[in-house]
Amino acid sequence: GTVLVATMGAESRDVSMRTIAAVGDERCFYRKMDESRLLVFVHGRNDQEIVEHTRELAVQMPGVFWEGLDAWRTSVMQRRAASWQANGNGNAARQQTPLQDLLQQPVQNHQQQQQQQHQQQQQ
């Protein structure tokens, strides 16, 4: 099988979900990613059958932009990297990893305490 990302407008989302459901689980099924995207799993006995099932879906779902999962993931990562660069690397990275910052705080606090103790011992 293969995994595709179907991107559509809100007006065609419900129709697209019904279309995929009508085709049946033996050929394909979907999971909602968000309000404009579906993750579509297409089954087949071989690559040719998978392509055929995908083509049939595309014909039944006009206005939907189809993209392979790997291609979609790559485009998301490229957009995210461009956004990070536009906002400044340090700030964007910190905004994306607040948990990492929280985990580092106890280590930093411990290091500061050790430095203070060391300074007090030297006095």
GROMACS .gro file of C-alpha atoms in nm:
model
  123
    1GLY     CA    1   0.000   0.000   0.000
    2THR     CA    2   0.085   0.366   0.002
    3VAL     CA    3   0.008   0.664   0.220
    4LEU     CA    4  -0.102   0.994   0.068
    5VAL     CA    5  -0.195   1.335   0.202
    6ALA     CA    6  -0.511   1.481   0.045
    7THR     CA    7  -0.537   1.858   0.087
    8MET     CA    8  -0.870   2.023   0.017
    9GLY     CA    9  -1.092   2.316   0.101
   10ALA     CA   10  -1.345   2.288   0.382
   11GLU     CA   11  -1.631   2.270   0.131
   12SER     CA   12  -1.500   1.948  -0.025
   13ARG     CA   13  -1.377   1.775   0.292
   14ASP     CA   14  -1.705   1.604   0.385
   15VAL     CA   15  -1.766   1.489   0.028
   16SER     CA   16  -1.411   1.353   0.010
   17MET     CA   17  -1.451   1.159   0.335
   18ARG     CA   18  -1.779   1.008   0.211
   19THR     CA   19  -1.618   0.918  -0.123
   20ILE     CA   20  -1.330   0.736   0.044
   21ALA     CA   21  -1.565   0.558   0.284
   22ALA     CA   22  -1.786   0.446  -0.008
   23VAL     CA   23  -1.487   0.290  -0.185
   24GLY     CA   24  -1.440   0.058   0.112
   25ASP     CA   25  -1.166  -0.045   0.350
   26GLU     CA   26  -1.037  -0.315   0.115
   27ARG     CA   27  -0.914  -0.039  -0.121
   28CYS     CA   28  -0.852   0.259   0.103
   29PHE     CA   29  -0.934   0.436   0.426
   30TYR     CA   30  -0.853   0.775   0.577
   31ARG     CA   31  -0.769   0.952   0.901
   32LYS     CA   32  -0.827   1.323   0.955
   33MET     CA   33  -0.508   1.520   1.002
   34ASP     CA   34  -0.675   1.859   1.043
   35GLU     CA   35  -0.959   2.061   0.890
   36SER     CA   36  -0.806   2.065   0.541
   37ARG     CA   37  -0.605   1.742   0.520
   38LEU     CA   38  -0.673   1.370   0.522
   39LEU     CA   39  -0.417   1.095   0.554
   40VAL     CA   40  -0.529   0.838   0.294
   41PHE     CA   41  -0.408   0.478   0.298
   42VAL     CA   42  -0.446   0.311  -0.043
   43HIS     CA   43  -0.425  -0.069  -0.067
   44GLY     CA   44  -0.353  -0.293  -0.363
   45ARG     CA   45  -0.200  -0.627  -0.454
   46ASN     CA   46   0.075  -0.454  -0.651
   47ASP     CA   47   0.198  -0.106  -0.744
   48GLN     CA   48  -0.015  -0.094  -1.059
   49GLU     CA   49  -0.332  -0.161  -0.861
   50ILE     CA   50  -0.239   0.102  -0.603
   51VAL     CA   51  -0.188   0.359  -0.880
   52GLU     CA   52  -0.523   0.258  -1.033
   53HIS     CA   53  -0.707   0.298  -0.700
   54THR     CA   54  -0.541   0.634  -0.642
   55ARG     CA   55  -0.633   0.753  -0.991
   56GLU     CA   56  -0.995   0.649  -0.935
   57LEU     CA   57  -1.006   0.846  -0.610
   58ALA     CA   58  -0.856   1.152  -0.778
   59VAL     CA   59  -1.121   1.143  -1.050
   60GLN     CA   60  -1.400   1.115  -0.792
   61MET     CA   61  -1.252   1.394  -0.578
   62PRO     CA   62  -1.187   1.697  -0.801
   63GLY     CA   63  -1.019   1.993  -0.636
   64VAL     CA   64  -0.812   1.775  -0.403
   65PHE     CA   65  -0.434   1.813  -0.408
   66TRP     CA   66  -0.263   1.473  -0.366
   67GLU     CA   67   0.086   1.437  -0.226
   68GLY     CA   68   0.289   1.141  -0.105
   69LEU     CA   69   0.345   1.136   0.270
   70ASP     CA   70   0.724   1.169   0.234
   71ALA     CA   71   0.690   1.464  -0.006
   72TRP     CA   72   0.437   1.633   0.226
   73ARG     CA   73   0.665   1.579   0.528
   74THR     CA   74   0.962   1.724   0.338
   75SER     CA   75   0.764   2.033   0.234
   76VAL     CA   76   0.650   2.088   0.595
   77MET     CA   77   1.007   2.063   0.721
   78GLN     CA   78   1.128   2.307   0.452
   79ARG     CA   79   0.855   2.559   0.542
   80ARG     CA   80   0.936   2.521   0.911
   81ALA     CA   81   1.308   2.573   0.847
   82ALA     CA   82   1.236   2.884   0.637
   83SER     CA   83   1.012   3.018   0.914
   84TRP     CA   84   1.285   2.955   1.174
   85GLN     CA   85   1.537   3.144   0.963
   86ALA     CA   86   1.295   3.432   0.909
   87ASN     CA   87   1.231   3.458   1.285
   88GLY     CA   88   1.591   3.403   1.391
   89ASN     CA   89   1.723   3.055   1.466
   90GLY     CA   90   1.754   3.085   1.843
   91ASN     CA   91   1.407   3.223   1.911
   92ALA     CA   92   1.230   2.980   1.679
   93ALA     CA   93   1.415   2.680   1.818
   94ARG     CA   94   1.333   2.785   2.173
   95GLN     CA   95   0.964   2.832   2.086
   96GLN     CA   96   0.952   2.487   1.929
   97THR     CA   97   1.114   2.308   2.225
   98PRO     CA   98   0.973   2.446   2.550
   99LEU     CA   99   0.990   2.100   2.709
  100GLN     CA  100   1.360   2.082   2.636
  101ASP     CA  101   1.406   2.419   2.809
  102LEU     CA  102   1.209   2.297   3.108
  103LEU     CA  103   1.421   1.984   3.132
  104GLN     CA  104   1.740   2.188   3.120
  105GLN     CA  105   1.633   2.428   3.397
  106PRO     CA  106   1.698   2.186   3.684
  107VAL     CA  107   2.043   2.113   3.539
  108GLN     CA  108   2.118   2.484   3.506
  109ASN     CA  109   1.987   2.553   3.856
  110HIS     CA  110   2.202   2.272   3.996
  111GLN     CA  111   2.509   2.406   3.814
  112GLN     CA  112   2.443   2.757   3.949
  113GLN     CA  113   2.409   2.620   4.302
  114GLN     CA  114   2.737   2.432   4.269
  115GLN     CA  115   2.912   2.747   4.143
  116GLN     CA  116   2.774   2.950   4.433
  117GLN     CA  117   2.885   2.688   4.684
  118HIS     CA  118   3.229   2.678   4.526
  119GLN     CA  119   3.256   3.059   4.544
  120GLN     CA  120   3.148   3.058   4.909
  121GLN     CA  121   3.408   2.794   4.992
  122GLN     CA  122   3.680   3.006   4.831
  123GLN     CA  123   3.587   3.311   5.040
   0.00000   0.00000   0.00000
